[in-house]
Coordinates of C-alpha atoms in Angstrom, one line a residue:
Chain A
M1 CA 112.0 75.5 131.4
T2 CA 114.0 76.4 128.4
L3 CA 112.7 79.5 126.7
L4 CA 115.4 79.9 124.0
A5 CA 117.5 77.1 122.6
V6 CA 120.3 77.9 120.2
Q7 CA 122.0 75.1 118.3
G8 CA 125.2 75.3 116.2
L9 CA 124.7 79.0 115.2
T10 CA 127.2 80.1 112.5
K11 CA 127.5 83.3 110.5
R12 CA 130.2 84.2 108.1
F13 CA 130.9 87.6 106.6
G14 CA 133.2 87.0 103.6
G15 CA 136.2 85.3 105.0
L16 CA 135.4 86.1 108.6
T17 CA 133.5 83.7 110.8
A18 CA 131.7 86.1 113.1
V19 CA 129.8 83.5 115.0
D20 CA 131.2 80.0 115.0
N21 CA 129.0 77.0 115.9
V22 CA 127.6 78.6 119.1
S23 CA 125.0 76.7 121.2
F24 CA 123.3 77.7 124.4
E25 CA 120.1 77.9 126.2
V26 CA 118.2 80.6 128.1
F27 CA 116.0 79.5 130.9
E28 CA 112.7 81.1 131.6
G29 CA 112.7 83.7 134.4
T30 CA 116.4 84.2 134.4
I31 CA 118.9 87.0 133.4
K32 CA 121.6 85.7 131.1
A33 CA 124.6 87.8 130.0
L34 CA 126.5 87.5 126.8
I35 CA 130.0 88.9 127.2
G36 CA 133.3 88.9 125.4
P37 CA 136.0 91.2 124.0
N38 CA 135.2 93.7 121.2
G39 CA 134.6 91.8 118.0
A40 CA 133.6 88.6 119.8
G41 CA 130.4 88.4 117.8
K42 CA 128.0 89.4 120.5
S43 CA 126.0 91.8 118.5
T44 CA 125.9 89.4 115.5
V45 CA 124.4 86.7 117.8
F46 CA 121.7 89.3 118.8
N47 CA 121.0 90.0 115.2
L48 CA 120.8 86.3 114.4
L49 CA 118.4 85.6 117.2
T50 CA 116.1 88.6 116.4
G51 CA 115.9 88.0 112.7
F52 CA 117.9 91.0 111.6
E53 CA 120.5 88.6 110.1
R54 CA 120.1 85.1 108.7
P55 CA 122.5 82.4 110.1
D56 CA 124.5 80.3 107.6
T57 CA 123.8 77.2 109.7
G58 CA 122.3 76.5 113.0
A59 CA 118.8 76.7 114.5
V60 CA 117.0 78.9 117.0
R61 CA 114.1 77.5 119.0
F62 CA 111.9 79.9 121.0
E63 CA 109.3 78.3 123.2
D64 CA 110.0 75.0 121.4
R65 CA 109.1 76.5 118.0
D66 CA 111.7 76.8 115.3
V67 CA 112.1 80.5 114.7
T68 CA 115.4 80.4 112.7
A69 CA 115.5 83.4 110.3
T70 CA 112.0 84.4 111.1
R71 CA 111.3 88.1 110.2
P72 CA 111.9 90.5 113.1
R73 CA 108.4 91.8 113.2
N74 CA 107.0 88.2 113.5
L75 CA 109.4 87.5 116.4
V76 CA 108.1 90.6 118.2
G77 CA 104.6 89.1 117.8
Q78 CA 105.8 85.9 119.3
G79 CA 107.3 87.6 122.3
M80 CA 110.9 88.5 121.5
A81 CA 111.9 92.2 121.7
R82 CA 115.3 93.9 121.5
T83 CA 117.2 97.1 121.9
F84 CA 120.2 98.2 119.8
Q85 CA 123.8 99.0 120.7
N86 CA 123.3 102.3 118.8
T87 CA 119.9 103.3 120.1
Q88 CA 117.2 103.3 117.4
L89 CA 114.7 105.8 118.9
F90 CA 112.2 107.9 117.0
D91 CA 113.9 111.2 117.6
E92 CA 111.1 113.6 116.7
M93 CA 108.6 111.8 119.0
T94 CA 108.3 112.2 122.8
A95 CA 109.4 109.5 125.1
R96 CA 105.8 108.6 125.8
E97 CA 105.0 108.3 122.0
N98 CA 108.1 106.1 121.5
V99 CA 106.8 103.6 124.1
M100 CA 103.3 103.8 122.7
V101 CA 104.6 102.6 119.3
G102 CA 105.9 99.5 121.1
A103 CA 102.6 99.0 122.8
Q104 CA 100.8 99.1 119.5
A105 CA 102.5 95.8 118.6
R106 CA 99.8 94.2 120.7
Q107 CA 97.0 96.3 119.2
R108 CA 95.0 96.3 116.0
T109 CA 93.9 99.9 115.2
S110 CA 93.9 100.0 111.4
F111 CA 94.1 103.1 109.3
L112 CA 90.4 102.8 108.6
V113 CA 89.3 102.5 112.2
A114 CA 91.6 105.4 113.1
S115 CA 90.5 107.6 110.3
L116 CA 86.8 107.3 111.4
H117 CA 87.7 108.0 115.0
L118 CA 85.9 104.8 116.1
P119 CA 85.7 103.6 119.7
P120 CA 88.3 100.8 119.4
A121 CA 90.9 103.4 118.2
R122 CA 90.1 105.5 121.2
S123 CA 90.2 102.7 123.8
E124 CA 93.5 101.3 122.3
Q125 CA 94.9 104.8 122.4
R126 CA 94.1 105.0 126.1
E127 CA 95.6 101.6 126.8
A128 CA 98.8 102.4 124.9
A129 CA 99.2 105.6 126.9
E130 CA 98.6 103.8 130.2
A131 CA 101.1 101.1 129.3
A132 CA 103.6 103.8 128.3
S133 CA 103.2 105.7 131.7
H134 CA 103.6 102.4 133.5
L135 CA 106.8 101.4 131.7
L136 CA 108.4 104.8 131.8
R137 CA 107.9 104.6 135.6
L138 CA 109.3 101.1 135.7
V139 CA 112.6 102.2 134.1
G140 CA 112.5 105.4 136.2
I141 CA 112.3 108.0 133.5
E142 CA 108.7 109.2 133.8
R143 CA 109.7 112.8 134.3
W144 CA 111.0 112.7 130.7
A145 CA 107.7 111.5 129.3
D146 CA 106.9 114.6 127.2
T147 CA 110.4 115.3 126.1
E148 CA 111.3 114.5 122.5
A149 CA 113.7 111.6 122.2
A150 CA 116.3 113.8 120.4
D151 CA 116.6 116.0 123.5
L152 CA 117.2 113.2 126.0
P153 CA 120.7 112.4 127.5
A154 CA 122.3 109.2 126.3
G155 CA 121.6 107.2 129.5
I156 CA 117.9 108.1 129.4
R157 CA 117.8 107.2 125.7
R158 CA 119.0 103.6 126.6
L159 CA 116.3 103.3 129.3
L160 CA 113.7 104.6 126.9
E161 CA 114.6 102.0 124.3
I162 CA 114.2 99.3 127.0
A163 CA 110.8 100.7 127.9
R164 CA 109.8 100.6 124.3
A165 CA 110.9 97.0 123.9
L166 CA 109.0 96.0 127.0
A167 CA 105.9 97.7 125.7
T168 CA 105.6 95.0 123.0
G169 CA 104.9 92.5 125.8
P170 CA 108.0 90.3 125.3
K171 CA 108.6 87.0 127.0
L172 CA 112.3 87.5 126.2
A173 CA 114.0 90.9 126.1
L174 CA 117.3 91.1 124.4
L175 CA 119.2 94.2 125.6
D176 CA 122.3 95.3 123.8
E177 CA 124.6 97.2 126.1
P178 CA 122.0 98.7 128.4
A179 CA 124.6 100.3 130.7
A180 CA 126.6 102.0 128.0
G181 CA 126.5 105.8 128.6
L182 CA 125.1 105.4 132.2
N183 CA 126.9 106.8 135.2
A184 CA 127.6 104.7 138.3
T185 CA 124.3 105.7 140.0
E186 CA 122.3 105.1 136.9
T187 CA 124.0 101.7 136.5
R188 CA 123.0 100.7 140.0
A189 CA 119.4 101.8 139.3
L190 CA 119.6 99.8 136.0
A191 CA 120.4 96.6 138.0
Q192 CA 117.2 97.1 140.0
T193 CA 115.3 97.7 136.8
L194 CA 116.6 94.5 135.3
Y195 CA 115.4 92.6 138.4
R196 CA 112.0 94.2 138.2
I197 CA 111.8 93.2 134.5
R198 CA 112.7 89.6 135.4
D199 CA 110.2 89.6 138.3
M200 CA 107.3 90.7 136.1
G201 CA 108.0 87.5 134.1
T202 CA 110.2 88.7 131.3
T203 CA 113.4 86.7 130.7
V204 CA 116.4 88.9 129.9
L205 CA 119.4 88.3 127.7
I206 CA 121.9 91.2 127.8
V207 CA 125.1 92.0 126.0
E208 CA 127.1 94.1 128.4
H209 CA 130.7 95.4 129.0
D210 CA 130.1 96.6 132.5
M211 CA 131.5 93.6 134.4
G212 CA 130.3 94.8 137.8
L213 CA 126.7 94.9 136.5
V214 CA 127.1 91.6 134.7
M215 CA 128.4 89.8 137.7
E216 CA 125.7 91.3 139.9
V217 CA 122.6 90.6 137.9
S218 CA 123.3 87.5 135.8
D219 CA 122.1 84.1 136.7
E220 CA 124.3 82.8 134.0
I221 CA 127.0 84.1 131.7
L222 CA 128.0 83.1 128.2
V223 CA 131.4 84.1 127.1
L224 CA 132.3 84.5 123.4
D225 CA 135.7 85.1 121.9
R226 CA 136.3 85.6 118.2
G227 CA 133.0 84.0 117.4
C228 CA 133.4 80.9 119.6
K229 CA 131.8 80.0 122.9
I230 CA 134.7 79.7 125.4
A231 CA 132.8 79.4 128.6
E232 CA 129.3 79.3 130.1
G233 CA 128.1 79.2 133.7
P234 CA 127.3 81.1 136.8
P235 CA 129.2 84.4 137.5
R236 CA 131.5 82.8 140.2
L237 CA 132.8 80.1 137.9
I238 CA 133.1 82.5 134.9
Q239 CA 135.3 84.8 137.0
K240 CA 137.8 82.0 137.7
D241 CA 137.7 80.4 134.3
P242 CA 141.2 80.4 132.8
A243 CA 140.0 80.7 129.2
V244 CA 137.9 83.8 130.1
I245 CA 140.8 85.4 132.0
A246 CA 143.1 84.8 129.1
A247 CA 140.6 86.3 126.6
Y248 CA 140.3 89.4 128.8
L249 CA 144.0 90.3 128.7
G250 CA 145.1 88.8 132.0
G251 CA 141.6 89.1 133.4
E252 CA 141.9 92.2 135.7
E253 CA 138.7 93.5 134.1
V254 CA 136.7 90.4 135.1
A255 CA 138.2 89.9 138.5
A256 CA 138.2 93.5 139.6
D257 CA 134.6 94.0 140.6
V258 CA 133.0 91.3 142.6
Chain B
M1 CA 93.0 130.5 126.6
S2 CA 94.4 127.0 127.4
S3 CA 96.3 125.2 124.6
R4 CA 93.6 122.5 124.7
A5 CA 90.9 125.0 123.9
L6 CA 93.1 126.6 121.3
R7 CA 93.4 123.3 119.5
W8 CA 89.7 123.3 118.9
A9 CA 89.1 127.0 118.6
V10 CA 91.7 127.8 115.9
P11 CA 90.5 125.1 113.4
A12 CA 86.8 126.0 114.2
V13 CA 87.4 129.7 113.4
V14 CA 89.4 128.9 110.3
A15 CA 86.7 126.5 109.1
L16 CA 84.1 129.2 109.6
L17 CA 86.0 131.8 107.7
V18 CA 86.6 129.4 104.9
A19 CA 82.9 128.5 104.8
V20 CA 81.6 132.1 104.6
L21 CA 84.2 133.4 102.2
P22 CA 82.0 133.2 99.1
L23 CA 79.3 135.2 100.9
V24 CA 81.8 138.0 101.6
I25 CA 83.7 138.1 98.4
A26 CA 81.7 139.3 95.3
D27 CA 84.5 138.8 92.7
R28 CA 83.8 135.5 91.0
F29 CA 87.5 135.2 89.9
L30 CA 88.7 135.5 93.5
I31 CA 86.3 132.8 94.6
K32 CA 87.8 130.7 91.8
V33 CA 91.3 131.4 93.1
F34 CA 90.3 130.3 96.6
T35 CA 88.8 127.2 95.0
F36 CA 92.2 126.4 93.6
V37 CA 93.6 126.9 97.1
G38 CA 91.3 124.2 98.3
L39 CA 92.3 121.8 95.5
N40 CA 96.0 122.2 96.4
V41 CA 95.2 121.9 100.1
I42 CA 93.8 118.4 99.5
V43 CA 97.0 117.4 97.6
A44 CA 99.3 119.0 100.2
V45 CA 97.6 117.3 103.2
G46 CA 97.9 113.9 101.4
L47 CA 101.6 114.6 100.6
G48 CA 102.0 115.8 104.2
L49 CA 101.0 112.3 105.4
L50 CA 103.6 110.8 103.0
F51 CA 106.4 113.2 103.5
G52 CA 105.9 115.0 106.8
Y53 CA 104.7 111.9 108.7
A54 CA 106.1 108.8 107.0
G55 CA 109.3 110.6 105.7
Q56 CA 108.8 109.3 102.1
V57 CA 109.6 111.7 99.3
S58 CA 107.5 112.0 96.1
L59 CA 108.4 114.0 93.1
G60 CA 105.5 112.5 91.1
H61 CA 102.4 113.7 92.8
A62 CA 101.2 115.6 89.8
A63 CA 100.8 112.2 88.1
F64 CA 98.2 111.1 90.6
V65 CA 96.4 114.4 90.3
G66 CA 96.4 113.8 86.5
M67 CA 95.2 110.2 86.8
G68 CA 92.3 111.4 88.9
A69 CA 91.5 114.2 86.5
Y70 CA 91.6 112.1 83.3
T71 CA 89.6 109.3 85.0
S72 CA 86.9 111.6 86.0
A73 CA 86.9 113.5 82.7
Y74 CA 86.6 110.3 80.7
L75 CA 83.9 108.7 82.8
T76 CA 81.7 111.8 83.0
A77 CA 82.3 113.3 79.5
R78 CA 82.6 110.2 77.4
L79 CA 80.7 107.5 79.3
D80 CA 78.1 109.8 80.9
W81 CA 78.7 108.1 84.3
P82 CA 77.2 109.9 87.4
W83 CA 79.7 112.4 88.7
I84 CA 79.9 111.0 92.2
V85 CA 80.8 107.6 90.9
A86 CA 83.4 109.0 88.6
F87 CA 84.8 111.0 91.5
A88 CA 85.1 108.0 93.7
L89 CA 86.7 105.9 90.9
S90 CA 89.2 108.7 90.2
G91 CA 90.4 108.4 93.8
A92 CA 90.6 104.6 93.4
V93 CA 92.6 104.8 90.1
A94 CA 95.1 107.2 91.6
G95 CA 95.3 105.0 94.7
L96 CA 96.2 102.1 92.5
G97 CA 98.9 104.3 91.0
G98 CA 100.1 104.9 94.6
L99 CA 100.3 101.2 95.2
V100 CA 102.6 100.8 92.1
L101 CA 104.8 103.6 93.4
A102 CA 104.9 102.1 96.8
I103 CA 106.8 99.2 95.5
P104 CA 110.1 101.0 94.9
S105 CA 109.7 102.8 98.2
L106 CA 110.1 99.5 100.0
R107 CA 113.7 99.2 98.7
L108 CA 114.7 102.8 98.0
R109 CA 115.4 105.7 100.3
G110 CA 116.1 109.4 100.0
H111 CA 117.5 110.5 96.7
Y112 CA 116.9 107.2 95.0
L113 CA 113.3 107.1 96.0
A114 CA 113.0 110.7 94.7
M115 CA 114.5 109.6 91.4
A116 CA 112.0 106.7 91.1
T117 CA 109.0 108.9 91.9
L118 CA 110.3 111.5 89.4
G119 CA 110.5 108.8 86.8
F120 CA 107.0 107.7 87.5
G121 CA 105.7 111.2 87.1
E122 CA 107.5 111.6 83.8
L123 CA 106.2 108.3 82.6
M124 CA 102.6 109.2 83.4
S125 CA 103.1 112.6 81.8
L126 CA 104.1 110.7 78.6
V127 CA 100.9 108.5 78.9
F128 CA 98.7 111.6 79.2
T129 CA 100.3 113.0 76.0
E130 CA 100.3 109.7 74.0
A131 CA 97.1 108.0 75.0
D132 CA 95.2 110.2 72.5
P133 CA 91.9 108.3 72.3
I134 CA 91.4 108.6 76.1
T135 CA 93.2 111.8 77.1
G136 CA 92.9 113.9 73.9
G137 CA 96.7 114.1 73.7
V138 CA 98.6 117.4 73.8
D139 CA 95.4 119.3 72.8
G140 CA 93.9 118.2 76.0
F141 CA 90.4 117.1 77.1
T142 CA 87.6 119.6 76.6
G143 CA 83.9 119.7 77.5
I144 CA 84.2 118.1 81.0
P145 CA 80.8 118.5 82.6
F146 CA 80.3 120.4 85.9
P147 CA 79.9 118.2 89.0
S148 CA 76.4 117.2 89.7
I149 CA 75.2 115.5 92.9
M150 CA 71.8 113.9 92.9
G151 CA 70.6 115.6 89.8
F152 CA 71.8 119.0 91.1
E153 CA 74.5 120.6 88.9
L154 CA 77.0 122.9 90.5
R155 CA 78.0 125.5 88.0
Q156 CA 78.3 128.7 90.1
P157 CA 81.7 129.5 91.5
A158 CA 80.4 129.6 95.1
G159 CA 78.9 126.1 94.7
L160 CA 82.1 124.7 93.3
Y161 CA 84.0 126.4 96.0
W162 CA 81.9 124.8 98.7
L163 CA 82.2 121.4 97.0
V164 CA 86.0 121.6 96.9
W165 CA 86.3 122.8 100.4
G166 CA 83.8 120.3 101.7
V167 CA 86.1 117.5 100.2
A168 CA 89.1 119.3 101.7
A169 CA 87.5 119.4 105.1
I170 CA 86.7 115.7 105.0
A171 CA 90.3 114.9 103.8
I172 CA 91.8 117.0 106.6
L173 CA 89.5 115.3 109.2
V174 CA 90.3 111.8 108.0
A175 CA 94.0 112.6 107.9
A176 CA 93.9 114.2 111.4
N177 CA 92.2 111.1 112.8
M178 CA 94.9 108.9 111.3
V179 CA 97.8 110.9 112.6
N180 CA 96.3 111.3 116.1
F181 CA 96.1 107.5 116.6
G182 CA 98.3 104.5 116.3
P183 CA 98.7 104.7 112.5
G184 CA 100.1 108.3 112.8
R185 CA 102.7 107.1 115.4
A186 CA 103.6 104.2 113.1
M187 CA 104.2 106.5 110.2
R188 CA 106.4 108.8 112.3
S189 CA 108.3 105.8 113.6
V190 CA 109.1 104.7 110.1
H191 CA 110.4 108.2 109.5
G192 CA 112.4 108.2 112.8
S193 CA 114.2 104.9 112.5
E194 CA 113.1 101.9 110.3
L195 CA 115.3 99.6 112.4
G196 CA 113.6 100.8 115.6
A197 CA 110.2 100.5 114.0
V198 CA 110.8 96.9 112.9
A199 CA 112.1 96.1 116.3
S200 CA 108.9 97.6 117.9
G201 CA 106.7 95.4 115.7
V202 CA 105.6 98.1 113.3
D203 CA 104.6 96.7 109.9
V204 CA 107.0 99.1 108.0
T205 CA 106.1 97.7 104.6
G206 CA 102.4 97.9 105.3
V207 CA 102.6 101.5 106.6
K208 CA 104.6 102.7 103.6
V209 CA 102.1 101.0 101.1
R210 CA 99.1 102.4 102.9
V211 CA 100.5 106.0 103.1
F212 CA 101.4 106.0 99.4
V213 CA 97.9 104.8 98.5
I214 CA 96.2 107.3 100.8
S215 CA 98.3 110.1 99.6
A216 CA 97.8 109.2 95.9
T217 CA 94.0 108.9 96.5
F218 CA 93.9 112.4 98.0
A219 CA 95.8 113.7 94.9
G220 CA 93.5 111.8 92.6
L221 CA 90.3 113.2 94.2
S222 CA 91.8 116.7 93.9
G223 CA 92.5 116.1 90.2
A224 CA 88.9 114.9 89.6
L225 CA 87.6 118.1 91.2
Y226 CA 89.9 120.2 89.2
A227 CA 88.7 118.6 86.0
S228 CA 85.1 119.3 86.7
V229 CA 85.7 122.8 88.1
V230 CA 87.8 124.0 85.1
G231 CA 86.1 121.8 82.4
F232 CA 89.4 121.4 80.5
I233 CA 92.6 119.5 81.2
S234 CA 95.8 118.9 79.3
P235 CA 99.1 117.2 80.0
S236 CA 100.8 120.6 80.6
V237 CA 98.9 120.9 83.9
F238 CA 100.3 117.6 85.4
T239 CA 104.0 118.2 85.0
L240 CA 107.2 117.9 87.0
Q241 CA 106.7 121.6 87.8
S242 CA 103.5 120.9 89.6
S243 CA 105.0 118.0 91.4
V244 CA 107.8 120.3 92.6
A245 CA 105.2 122.8 93.7
Y246 CA 103.3 120.1 95.7
L247 CA 106.6 118.9 97.3
A248 CA 107.4 122.6 98.1
M249 CA 104.1 122.8 100.0
A250 CA 104.9 119.7 102.0
V251 CA 108.5 120.7 102.7
I252 CA 107.6 124.3 103.7
G253 CA 104.6 123.1 105.6
G254 CA 106.9 121.0 107.7
T255 CA 107.1 117.6 109.4
A256 CA 104.5 115.8 111.4
S257 CA 101.9 118.4 110.7
L258 CA 98.7 118.8 108.6
A259 CA 98.1 122.5 109.2
G260 CA 101.7 123.3 108.0
P261 CA 101.2 121.8 104.5
A262 CA 97.7 123.3 104.3
V263 CA 99.0 126.8 105.1
A264 CA 101.9 126.4 102.8
A265 CA 99.6 125.3 100.0
T266 CA 97.4 128.4 100.6
L267 CA 100.4 130.8 100.5
L268 CA 102.0 129.2 97.4
T269 CA 98.7 129.0 95.5
L270 CA 97.9 132.7 96.2
L271 CA 101.4 133.6 95.1
E272 CA 100.3 132.6 91.6
Y273 CA 97.5 135.1 91.7
T274 CA 99.2 138.1 93.3
D275 CA 97.7 140.4 90.6
A276 CA 94.2 139.5 91.6
L277 CA 94.9 139.7 95.3
V278 CA 97.0 142.8 95.6
P279 CA 95.1 145.7 94.1
G280 CA 97.9 148.1 93.4
L281 CA 100.3 145.6 91.9
S282 CA 101.4 146.4 88.4
R283 CA 100.9 143.9 85.6
S284 CA 104.6 143.5 85.0
A285 CA 105.3 142.9 88.6
A286 CA 102.7 140.1 88.7
Q287 CA 104.1 138.7 85.5
T288 CA 107.6 138.6 86.9
I289 CA 106.4 136.7 90.0
Q290 CA 104.6 134.2 87.8
E291 CA 107.6 133.8 85.5
Y292 CA 109.9 133.1 88.4
Q293 CA 107.5 131.0 90.3
P294 CA 109.3 127.6 89.9
D295 CA 112.5 129.4 91.0
L296 CA 110.7 130.8 94.0
Y297 CA 109.5 127.3 95.0
G298 CA 113.0 126.0 94.6
L299 CA 114.5 128.9 96.6
A300 CA 111.8 128.4 99.3
I301 CA 112.7 124.7 99.6
I302 CA 116.4 125.4 99.9
L303 CA 115.8 128.1 102.5
V304 CA 113.6 125.8 104.6
V305 CA 116.0 122.9 104.4
L306 CA 118.9 125.1 105.4
F307 CA 117.4 127.4 108.0
A308 CA 114.2 125.9 109.2
P309 CA 114.3 122.1 108.9
G310 CA 110.9 120.9 110.0
G311 CA 109.3 123.8 108.2
L312 CA 106.5 126.1 109.4
A313 CA 105.2 123.4 111.7
A314 CA 108.5 123.2 113.6
L315 CA 108.7 127.0 113.8
W316 CA 105.4 127.4 115.5
R317 CA 105.9 124.4 117.7
R318 CA 109.2 125.9 118.9
R319 CA 107.4 129.2 119.5
A320 CA 104.6 127.5 121.4
R321 CA 107.1 125.7 123.6
G322 CA 109.1 128.9 124.2
G323 CA 105.9 130.6 125.2
E324 CA 105.0 128.0 127.8
S325 CA 108.4 128.0 129.5
G326 CA 108.9 131.8 129.3

């Protein structure tokens, strides 16, 4: 079933067309990768899908509802969560607290209920803490739970942001360069984490430069170059696609790791 | 003692000491000084939520204190309303002011927000001076009755002290509950990264508006108490200088802490009354301290920002962590 359907998405910044008439679909229960050389418009597509930028033209449908230019917070409520290329963590909060903020998206504790120390506040507090422990384990960083985000290594910060996004209970998780800053071992572990996320019912769309990871985990790959879609399909076909090879300077990068 | 037990024991002991203070101290003036400490603690805790938790700066908090003070003064002295009703409405009026000031905070950050709040403070200062029929203008507002609760008038320093600290205790408790649950994390997330907060489903606008309103309400309630404790208010009390003093309490107190601003409020308020507190201190020395008080606040802010970002709270958090590992 189609979870996300993008039709003719276009975004211009001044004279530059960052995203040019891009259409694609993401199927439920799959991992899809969005790749392309620097400046291809990948992050802009992410921003357009998640409401952080408004498209000039085009439409985004999520679960068959039109969500074009919906506000980011409302999209989180509808089941779309994201991470950022430059991690946007809450530095002075512990890893656990960071994830608990995400979990609160599904809760209702108001300032009033909290200020009176009422039972709903206490039970939701417990639920958020339990969800945080579970997700920190899922991404494999539970031993950092009580460390402030500012003190975490770069790779752990990426995983923490993924855990925080998952805590909002998304149907679709959009992960912007999850492997950036990870070493080879951590990247292999990330692949397993991505499978686990998919297996628990969350569809994944990633922007990623690590071709080894992309080729391994993706069910489908979408290739952008200078704002335009140049190819789409399963990893095996994308690796052999002449347009993709041309876009990637002769294509060694794509063909190297299989 | 375990850190968990300490978390309860320390506030309990402090609360007990604060409660019995008027029984131990005979000097009526000293009791009054510690009443002023309580008034400033209420404002500082409210500003602590705004600044230390939500990361929003305000250089206009004296305006909220003034709004509360004038509202309470007018309703009790001119309209003869029951004190408790006037007290509650003072908080509401100041809260409404907070709502107004929240609007620029949705678009402005850092220095620009500071400028907007400073402008609001100056504007209100002008209103206090010019709205003669209500505020009494530059001459001030005299003859504000003592607080009375259910027909019982509090006019003794000790009674007023307990009233103020009772309100302070409730304010601290309410604030502590907020920061320990979801709303507190939401506030800190707005401080940490607005982008990250939005992406995590935090209602950033809602959080900012609420914190501004709560913080302003605390200030307004403190102002209402001030008016009835002192019996006289004038525009010269609610100036930029006071706003800077409040901000100094919040900055020195530190981020993500209520105890920090409360302690800082206590220290900075006592600084004003060194002559009463330090027996041997010469009159001229005390005067010098009072004269340079705004400069001392400014200097303290600069020192904290440069050498101890995160304020007192960060200092003792670091100490606590160092103690555990070492």
